[in-house]
Amino acid sequence: MYCRCFILFLGISISGLGCFSLPKELSQGDINFRSQEEMNRSDVFDEIWESLDDRYPYFGHLDLDWEEIGNYYRPAAQRAAGNSIEFYHLLAGVLCELNDPHVSLIIPEENWSSGAEDTTTLRFKKLVLGQRWFVMEWPEGQEPLIPDHLEEGERNYPEIIGIEGYRFSPSLSHILLRGKAGSPVEFELQWADQSVSRHTALRPASSVVLAENSEVQQEDSLSNDDPSPSLLEEAISFKEKELGEYKVGHLKLSTFSMPIVDDVVYEQFEKRLDEFLDQARQADVLVIDLQGNPGGASSLLKIVASRFISEPIEIAKRVEVVESLWQRISVYHYETIEPQGAGFDLPVVVVVNSAVASAAEHLARILQVYTDALVMGTPTMGAESAVESVVAKDGSILRFGSIGYQTVRGSSFQDRGVIPDLLIKVDIEQIRSIGFEDHFVGYTERFKQQMIRAFETLNKDKAQ
């Protein structure tokens, strides 16, 4: 009996070699002779998925089952491993499920090559309002069909809510917009009445980018657009301005994301900050302009905050989550920001918008809670955590917020942002109705009037 079973097994194996053919997507070469690049990609999905499963702290905020998402997408990721474009589109699409601006993927340029295929990126003029993209202008000849039930003021600026069948996420959209030269990109567009339509546009046939394919970020009249000769000067600058009867010191903090090589950069930043604050004391009011600041090094936000607080502030950093049989326990490490110098006596207005994220949001919240500063603008992005980077086998870099980071007195602002004391609404309905240029003129004037109102409120409070 044992002998017959052994012979039967051999017979099946031998006949299989002669007549059994593998499906096209699982050819013998794919299975037995995969390149190292393909095998690396096969593992990348699990590396990315497991890194988030182990250390992503915000699954409790989301209405999704991460394990179910992994089981659903993993077979498709393995099948797509032989095609770089399909694989990275799918990987980006999985990450889009998290809908988190702190989640991004950096793909080495050489990884895009798939045989002799040339890849290009579809670009178009868009209005960016926080995490939402509204298309202002498509490449010539690639405009969508407008739903016929829409009124005149509802036909402009459709919002992108999906790309290539995946939900839209601005930090990952560049991956989905890239593909084989001349290939189609599928969009889901949402119109003013919330109706949804499908639109297909073609990636350019060459990598030449047209000048008109650009991006518009809503700004206000206090933005500092002067070119800067160095990263440090771009990160922190100062101007004196006048607004109504007020002499204004305008401190622009564009980013905390500078390449920190050693303590010298910190010292230079700190020196510039103190020089600018000394100049600002000659003004009537200080405006700290954080608009567009994506965050970065927490050490820089602490340097700024220390100049305005009058008492030590504790920062709670969630460093790990310990799982027991019954519960998950967050372990925190506490840091203290100590006051530096004599403080700052002038009224302070902090200007934010929906592009302010991470460390810049924490600075706005600290000044709002621990000082008399007034925050005005639109709610910030809502990305509170410190960012971790994970390098996968193919060289791709996953970046995500893995460490909750907040003041002891301040609640989490993940997903909702820092809420201003004085809200300045950007009205997409008005933009659709009268156009961006006319709206911007009115918005700028309204912003100035609200800024004066903030100055008056602060001076009144100080007098009392």
Coordinates of C-alpha atoms in Angstrom, one line a residue:
M1 CA 0.0 0.0 0.0
Y2 CA 2.7 2.4 0.9
C3 CA 4.6 1.6 -2.3
R4 CA 1.5 2.1 -4.5
C5 CA 0.9 5.5 -3.0
F6 CA 4.4 6.5 -3.6
I7 CA 4.2 5.5 -7.3
L8 CA 0.9 7.3 -7.7
F9 CA 2.4 10.5 -6.4
L10 CA 5.3 10.3 -8.8
G11 CA 2.9 9.7 -11.7
I12 CA 1.0 12.8 -11.0
S13 CA 4.1 14.9 -10.6
I14 CA 5.6 13.7 -13.9
S15 CA 2.4 14.1 -15.9
G16 CA 2.0 17.6 -14.5
L17 CA 5.3 18.6 -15.9
G18 CA 4.1 17.6 -19.3
C19 CA 0.6 19.0 -19.6
F20 CA -0.3 21.4 -16.8
S21 CA 0.0 25.1 -17.8
L22 CA 0.0 27.9 -15.3
P23 CA -2.3 30.9 -15.6
K24 CA -0.8 33.9 -17.4
E25 CA -0.5 36.0 -14.2
L26 CA 1.3 33.1 -12.4
S27 CA 3.7 32.0 -15.1
Q28 CA 6.5 29.5 -14.3
G29 CA 9.0 32.3 -14.6
D30 CA 7.1 34.4 -12.1
I31 CA 7.0 31.5 -9.6
N32 CA 10.3 29.8 -10.0
F33 CA 12.6 32.5 -11.4
R34 CA 11.4 35.8 -10.0
S35 CA 13.9 38.5 -9.9
Q36 CA 15.3 39.8 -6.6
E37 CA 13.4 43.0 -7.3
E38 CA 10.0 41.2 -7.6
M39 CA 10.7 39.1 -4.5
N40 CA 11.5 42.3 -2.5
R41 CA 8.3 43.8 -3.7
S42 CA 6.4 40.7 -2.6
D43 CA 7.7 41.3 1.0
V44 CA 7.2 45.1 0.9
F45 CA 3.5 44.9 1.4
D46 CA 3.8 42.9 4.6
E47 CA 6.6 45.2 5.8
I48 CA 4.5 48.2 5.4
W49 CA 1.3 46.6 6.7
E50 CA 3.1 45.2 9.8
S51 CA 4.9 48.4 10.7
L52 CA 1.5 50.2 10.8
D53 CA -0.2 47.3 12.6
D54 CA 2.5 47.4 15.3
R55 CA 3.0 51.1 15.8
Y56 CA 0.3 53.2 14.3
P57 CA -1.6 54.8 17.2
Y58 CA -4.8 56.0 15.6
F59 CA -6.7 52.9 14.5
G60 CA -9.1 53.6 17.3
H61 CA -10.1 56.9 15.5
L62 CA -10.9 55.0 12.3
D63 CA -13.9 53.1 11.1
L64 CA -11.9 50.3 9.5
D65 CA -10.5 46.8 10.2
W66 CA -6.7 46.9 9.3
E67 CA -6.4 43.1 9.4
E68 CA -9.3 42.8 7.0
I69 CA -7.7 45.4 4.7
G70 CA -4.4 43.4 4.8
N71 CA -6.2 40.1 3.9
Y72 CA -8.1 41.8 1.1
Y73 CA -5.2 43.5 -0.6
R74 CA -2.3 41.1 0.0
P75 CA -3.1 38.6 -2.8
A76 CA -3.4 41.5 -5.3
A77 CA -0.1 43.0 -4.1
Q78 CA 1.6 39.7 -4.6
R79 CA 0.2 39.4 -8.2
A80 CA 1.3 43.0 -8.9
A81 CA 4.9 42.5 -7.7
G82 CA 6.1 42.1 -11.3
N83 CA 4.9 45.5 -12.4
S84 CA 6.2 48.5 -10.5
I85 CA 3.4 50.9 -11.5
E86 CA 0.6 48.5 -10.5
F87 CA 2.3 47.6 -7.3
Y88 CA 3.0 51.1 -6.0
H89 CA -0.5 52.3 -7.0
L90 CA -2.0 49.4 -5.0
L91 CA 0.4 50.1 -2.0
A92 CA -0.5 53.8 -2.1
G93 CA -4.2 52.9 -2.3
V94 CA -4.0 50.8 0.8
L95 CA -2.3 53.6 2.7
C96 CA -5.0 56.0 1.5
E97 CA -7.5 54.0 3.6
L98 CA -6.0 55.6 6.7
N99 CA -6.8 59.1 5.4
D100 CA -4.0 60.5 7.5
P101 CA -1.8 63.5 6.2
H102 CA 1.1 62.1 8.2
V103 CA 1.1 58.9 6.2
S104 CA 3.3 59.1 3.1
L105 CA 5.4 56.9 0.9
I106 CA 8.7 57.9 -0.8
I107 CA 9.6 55.6 -3.7
P108 CA 13.1 55.7 -5.1
E109 CA 13.2 57.0 -8.7
E110 CA 14.8 53.9 -10.0
N111 CA 11.9 51.7 -8.6
W112 CA 9.5 53.2 -11.1
S113 CA 11.2 51.6 -14.1
S114 CA 9.3 48.6 -15.4
G115 CA 11.2 47.3 -18.5
A116 CA 11.5 50.1 -21.0
E117 CA 8.4 52.0 -20.0
D118 CA 8.6 55.7 -19.4
T119 CA 6.5 57.2 -16.6
T120 CA 5.0 60.6 -16.4
T121 CA 2.8 62.5 -13.9
L122 CA -0.5 64.1 -14.7
R123 CA -0.5 67.7 -13.3
F124 CA -3.2 70.3 -13.3
K125 CA -4.0 73.6 -11.6
K126 CA -5.8 73.0 -8.3
L127 CA -7.0 74.9 -5.3
V128 CA -5.8 73.3 -2.1
L129 CA -7.9 73.8 1.0
G130 CA -6.4 71.7 3.8
Q131 CA -6.8 68.1 2.8
R132 CA -9.2 68.9 -0.1
W133 CA -8.2 69.5 -3.7
F134 CA -10.5 71.4 -6.1
V135 CA -9.6 71.4 -9.7
M136 CA -9.3 74.9 -11.2
E137 CA -8.0 73.9 -14.6
W138 CA -7.4 70.7 -16.4
P139 CA -4.8 70.2 -19.2
E140 CA -6.2 71.5 -22.4
G141 CA -8.7 69.2 -24.1
Q142 CA -9.1 67.0 -21.0
E143 CA -12.0 68.8 -19.2
P144 CA -14.7 66.5 -17.7
L145 CA -18.3 66.3 -18.8
I146 CA -20.2 68.5 -16.4
P147 CA -23.5 67.1 -15.0
D148 CA -26.3 68.8 -16.9
H149 CA -28.4 69.4 -13.7
L150 CA -25.9 71.8 -12.2
E151 CA -26.5 75.6 -12.1
E152 CA -24.0 78.1 -13.4
G153 CA -22.3 78.7 -10.1
E154 CA -22.0 75.0 -9.3
R155 CA -20.1 73.9 -12.4
N156 CA -16.6 75.1 -11.4
Y157 CA -14.0 73.6 -9.0
P158 CA -15.1 69.9 -8.7
E159 CA -13.4 68.2 -5.7
I160 CA -11.3 65.1 -6.2
I161 CA -12.5 62.4 -3.8
G162 CA -10.9 59.4 -5.5
I163 CA -8.0 58.5 -7.9
E164 CA -7.5 55.2 -9.7
G165 CA -10.4 53.6 -7.6
Y166 CA -8.8 54.6 -4.3
R167 CA -10.0 57.2 -1.8
F168 CA -8.2 60.5 -2.2
S169 CA -5.3 61.4 0.2
P170 CA -3.1 64.4 -0.7
S171 CA 0.1 63.0 0.8
L172 CA -0.2 59.9 -1.5
S173 CA -1.9 61.3 -4.6
H174 CA 1.4 62.0 -6.4
I175 CA 2.0 58.2 -6.6
L176 CA -1.4 57.5 -8.1
L177 CA -1.0 60.4 -10.6
R178 CA 2.2 58.8 -11.9
G179 CA 2.2 56.0 -14.5
K180 CA 3.0 54.9 -18.0
A181 CA 3.4 57.8 -20.4
G182 CA 0.1 58.5 -22.2
S183 CA -1.9 56.2 -19.9
P184 CA -5.3 57.1 -18.4
V185 CA -5.9 58.3 -14.9
E186 CA -9.4 57.7 -13.4
F187 CA -10.9 60.3 -11.1
E188 CA -14.0 60.5 -8.9
L189 CA -15.2 64.1 -8.8
Q190 CA -17.7 65.5 -6.3
W191 CA -19.6 68.6 -7.5
A192 CA -21.2 71.5 -5.5
D193 CA -24.5 69.6 -5.0
Q194 CA -22.5 66.5 -3.7
S195 CA -23.2 64.5 -6.8
V196 CA -20.4 62.3 -8.0
S197 CA -19.1 61.6 -11.5
R198 CA -16.3 59.7 -13.1
H199 CA -13.6 61.4 -15.3
T200 CA -10.6 60.0 -17.2
A201 CA -7.6 62.1 -18.1
L202 CA -4.4 61.1 -19.8
R203 CA -0.9 61.4 -18.4
P204 CA 1.4 63.4 -20.6
A205 CA 3.2 61.5 -23.4
S206 CA 6.5 63.0 -22.2
S207 CA 7.9 64.2 -18.8
V208 CA 7.8 67.9 -19.8
V209 CA 5.7 69.8 -17.3
L210 CA 3.7 72.7 -18.5
A211 CA 4.0 75.9 -16.6
E212 CA 0.2 76.3 -16.2
N213 CA -0.1 73.0 -14.4
S214 CA 0.4 74.4 -11.0
E215 CA -1.1 74.6 -7.5
V216 CA -2.8 77.4 -5.7
Q217 CA -2.7 77.5 -1.9
Q218 CA -5.2 79.9 -0.3
E219 CA -3.2 82.6 1.5
D220 CA -3.8 86.0 3.1
S221 CA -2.1 89.4 2.7
L222 CA 0.4 88.9 5.5
S223 CA 2.2 86.0 3.8
N224 CA 5.9 86.6 3.2
D225 CA 6.6 85.7 -0.5
D226 CA 10.1 87.1 -0.7
P227 CA 12.7 84.6 -2.0
S228 CA 15.2 83.5 0.7
P229 CA 18.9 82.9 0.1
S230 CA 19.1 80.1 2.7
L231 CA 17.0 77.5 4.4
L232 CA 17.3 79.2 7.7
E233 CA 16.1 82.5 6.4
E234 CA 13.3 80.7 4.7
A235 CA 12.3 79.0 7.9
I236 CA 12.2 82.2 10.0
S237 CA 11.9 85.8 8.9
F238 CA 10.6 89.1 10.2
K239 CA 9.1 92.3 8.8
E240 CA 7.6 95.4 10.2
K241 CA 4.2 96.3 8.7
E242 CA 1.3 98.7 9.3
L243 CA -2.3 97.7 9.5
G244 CA -4.8 100.5 10.2
E245 CA -3.4 102.4 13.1
Y246 CA -1.3 99.5 14.3
K247 CA 2.4 99.0 13.9
V248 CA 2.8 95.2 13.4
G249 CA 5.8 92.9 13.9
H250 CA 5.3 90.0 11.5
L251 CA 7.2 86.9 12.5
K252 CA 6.9 84.3 9.7
L253 CA 7.7 80.7 10.7
S254 CA 7.5 78.8 7.4
T255 CA 8.8 75.4 8.6
F256 CA 10.4 73.5 11.4
S257 CA 11.7 70.9 8.9
M258 CA 15.3 71.9 8.4
P259 CA 18.1 69.4 8.0
I260 CA 19.7 69.5 11.4
V261 CA 23.3 68.4 11.2
D262 CA 24.5 69.6 14.6
D263 CA 23.6 72.1 17.3
V264 CA 24.8 75.0 15.3
V265 CA 21.6 75.2 13.3
Y266 CA 19.6 75.3 16.5
E267 CA 21.8 78.1 17.8
Q268 CA 21.4 80.1 14.6
F269 CA 17.6 79.7 14.7
E270 CA 17.5 80.7 18.3
K271 CA 19.7 83.7 17.7
R272 CA 17.6 84.9 14.8
L273 CA 14.4 84.4 16.8
D274 CA 15.7 86.5 19.7
E275 CA 16.9 89.3 17.4
F276 CA 13.5 89.4 15.7
L277 CA 11.6 89.4 19.0
D278 CA 13.7 92.4 20.1
Q279 CA 12.7 94.2 17.0
A280 CA 9.1 93.2 17.5
R281 CA 9.0 94.9 20.9
Q282 CA 9.1 98.3 19.1
A283 CA 5.7 97.4 17.5
D284 CA 2.2 97.6 18.9
V285 CA 1.4 93.9 18.3
L286 CA 3.2 90.7 17.2
V287 CA 1.8 88.4 14.5
I288 CA 3.2 84.9 14.5
D289 CA 2.4 83.7 11.0
L290 CA 2.4 79.8 10.8
Q291 CA 0.4 79.5 7.6
G292 CA 1.6 76.6 5.5
N293 CA 4.1 75.4 8.2
P294 CA 4.2 71.6 7.9
G295 CA 5.9 71.1 11.2
G296 CA 9.2 69.3 11.7
A297 CA 11.6 69.2 14.6
S298 CA 9.9 69.5 18.0
S299 CA 13.1 71.1 19.4
L300 CA 12.4 74.2 17.3
L301 CA 8.9 74.6 18.5
K302 CA 10.1 74.3 22.0
I303 CA 12.6 77.1 21.4
V304 CA 9.8 79.4 20.2
A305 CA 7.3 78.4 22.9
S306 CA 9.9 79.1 25.7
R307 CA 10.0 82.8 24.7
F308 CA 6.3 83.3 25.4
I309 CA 5.4 81.0 28.4
S310 CA 5.6 82.2 32.0
E311 CA 5.7 78.8 33.7
P312 CA 7.1 75.4 32.8
I313 CA 5.0 73.2 30.5
E314 CA 5.0 69.5 30.5
I315 CA 4.8 67.6 27.1
A316 CA 3.6 64.0 27.1
K317 CA 5.1 61.8 24.4
R318 CA 3.5 58.3 24.0
V319 CA 6.6 56.2 23.4
E320 CA 5.0 52.7 23.3
V321 CA 1.8 50.7 23.7
V322 CA 2.0 47.7 26.0
E323 CA -0.6 45.0 25.3
S324 CA -1.8 42.7 28.0
L325 CA -4.4 40.0 27.9
W326 CA -7.2 42.5 28.7
Q327 CA -6.1 45.9 27.5
R328 CA -3.7 48.2 25.7
I329 CA -1.7 50.5 28.0
S330 CA 0.0 53.6 26.7
V331 CA 3.4 54.4 28.1
Y332 CA 4.3 58.1 28.2
H333 CA 7.6 60.0 28.5
Y334 CA 7.4 63.5 29.9
E335 CA 9.5 66.5 28.8
T336 CA 9.4 70.0 30.2
I337 CA 9.6 73.3 28.3
E338 CA 11.2 75.9 30.6
P339 CA 10.5 79.7 30.2
Q340 CA 13.4 81.6 28.7
G341 CA 14.1 85.3 29.2
A342 CA 11.7 87.9 30.5
G343 CA 8.7 86.7 28.5
F344 CA 6.9 88.8 25.9
D345 CA 4.6 91.6 26.9
L346 CA 3.0 92.7 23.6
P347 CA -0.3 91.3 22.4
V348 CA 0.2 88.2 20.2
V349 CA -1.9 87.0 17.3
V350 CA -1.1 83.5 15.8
V351 CA -2.3 83.1 12.2
V352 CA -3.0 79.5 11.1
N353 CA -4.6 77.8 8.1
S354 CA -5.5 74.3 7.1
A355 CA -2.0 73.5 5.9
V356 CA -0.5 74.0 9.4
A357 CA 0.6 70.6 10.7
S358 CA 2.4 68.6 13.4
A359 CA 5.0 70.7 15.4
A360 CA 3.5 74.0 14.1
E361 CA 0.1 72.9 15.4
H362 CA 1.6 72.1 18.8
L363 CA 3.1 75.6 18.9
A364 CA -0.2 77.2 18.1
R365 CA -2.0 75.2 20.7
I366 CA 0.6 75.9 23.4
L367 CA 0.4 79.7 22.7
Q368 CA -3.4 79.4 22.7
V369 CA -3.6 77.6 26.0
Y370 CA -0.6 78.8 28.0
T371 CA -0.4 82.5 27.0
D372 CA -2.8 85.3 26.2
A373 CA -2.3 84.8 22.4
L374 CA -5.3 84.8 20.1
V375 CA -5.3 82.2 17.3
M376 CA -7.1 83.2 14.1
G377 CA -7.6 81.6 10.7
T378 CA -9.0 78.2 9.7
P379 CA -8.7 75.0 11.7
T380 CA -5.3 73.3 11.3
M381 CA -4.6 70.0 9.6
G382 CA -4.9 67.7 12.7
A383 CA -1.7 65.7 12.6
E384 CA -0.4 65.7 16.1
S385 CA 2.1 62.9 16.3
A386 CA 5.8 62.6 15.8
V387 CA 6.8 61.0 12.5
E388 CA 8.6 57.7 12.2
S389 CA 10.3 56.4 9.0
V390 CA 10.5 52.8 8.0
V391 CA 12.8 51.7 5.1
A392 CA 11.4 48.7 3.2
K393 CA 13.4 46.1 1.2
D394 CA 12.9 47.9 -2.1
G395 CA 14.2 51.1 -0.6
S396 CA 10.8 52.8 -0.3
I397 CA 10.3 54.9 2.8
L398 CA 7.1 54.8 4.8
R399 CA 6.6 57.8 7.0
F400 CA 3.8 57.9 9.6
G401 CA 2.9 59.4 12.9
S402 CA 3.7 56.8 15.5
I403 CA 4.2 58.7 18.7
G404 CA 1.4 60.7 20.2
Y405 CA 2.7 64.1 21.4
Q406 CA 0.6 66.5 23.4
T407 CA 0.7 68.9 26.3
V408 CA -0.6 67.5 29.6
R409 CA -3.4 70.1 29.7
G410 CA -4.2 69.8 26.0
S411 CA -6.5 67.1 24.5
S412 CA -5.6 65.4 21.3
F413 CA -6.3 67.4 18.1
Q414 CA -5.6 64.5 15.7
D415 CA -8.1 64.6 12.8
R416 CA -9.8 67.9 13.9
G417 CA -6.9 70.3 14.2
V418 CA -6.4 73.4 16.4
I419 CA -9.6 75.4 16.5
P420 CA -9.0 79.1 16.1
D421 CA -10.4 81.7 18.6
L422 CA -11.3 83.8 15.6
L423 CA -12.5 81.8 12.6
I424 CA -11.9 83.1 9.1
K425 CA -13.8 80.9 6.7
V426 CA -12.6 80.1 3.2
D427 CA -15.9 79.8 1.2
I428 CA -15.6 77.3 -1.6
E429 CA -19.2 78.1 -2.6
Q430 CA -18.3 81.7 -3.1
I431 CA -15.2 80.8 -5.0
R432 CA -17.3 78.7 -7.4
S433 CA -19.8 81.5 -7.8
I434 CA -17.5 84.5 -8.4
G435 CA -14.1 82.9 -9.2
F436 CA -10.9 82.6 -7.2
E437 CA -9.4 86.0 -8.0
D438 CA -12.5 88.0 -6.9
H439 CA -12.9 85.8 -3.8
F440 CA -9.3 86.3 -2.9
V441 CA -9.6 90.1 -3.1
G442 CA -12.6 90.0 -0.8
Y443 CA -11.1 87.5 1.5
T444 CA -7.9 89.5 1.9
E445 CA -9.9 92.6 2.9
R446 CA -12.0 90.6 5.3
F447 CA -8.9 89.1 6.8
K448 CA -7.4 92.5 7.5
Q449 CA -10.5 93.7 9.2
Q450 CA -10.6 90.6 11.4
M451 CA -7.0 91.1 12.2
I452 CA -7.7 94.7 13.4
R453 CA -10.6 93.3 15.4
A454 CA -8.2 90.8 17.1
F455 CA -5.7 93.6 17.9
E456 CA -8.5 95.6 19.5
T457 CA -9.7 92.7 21.6
L458 CA -6.2 91.9 22.8
N459 CA -5.5 95.6 23.8
K460 CA -8.9 95.7 25.6
D461 CA -8.1 92.6 27.6
K462 CA -4.6 93.9 28.4
A463 CA -6.1 97.2 29.7
Q464 CA -8.4 95.3 32.0

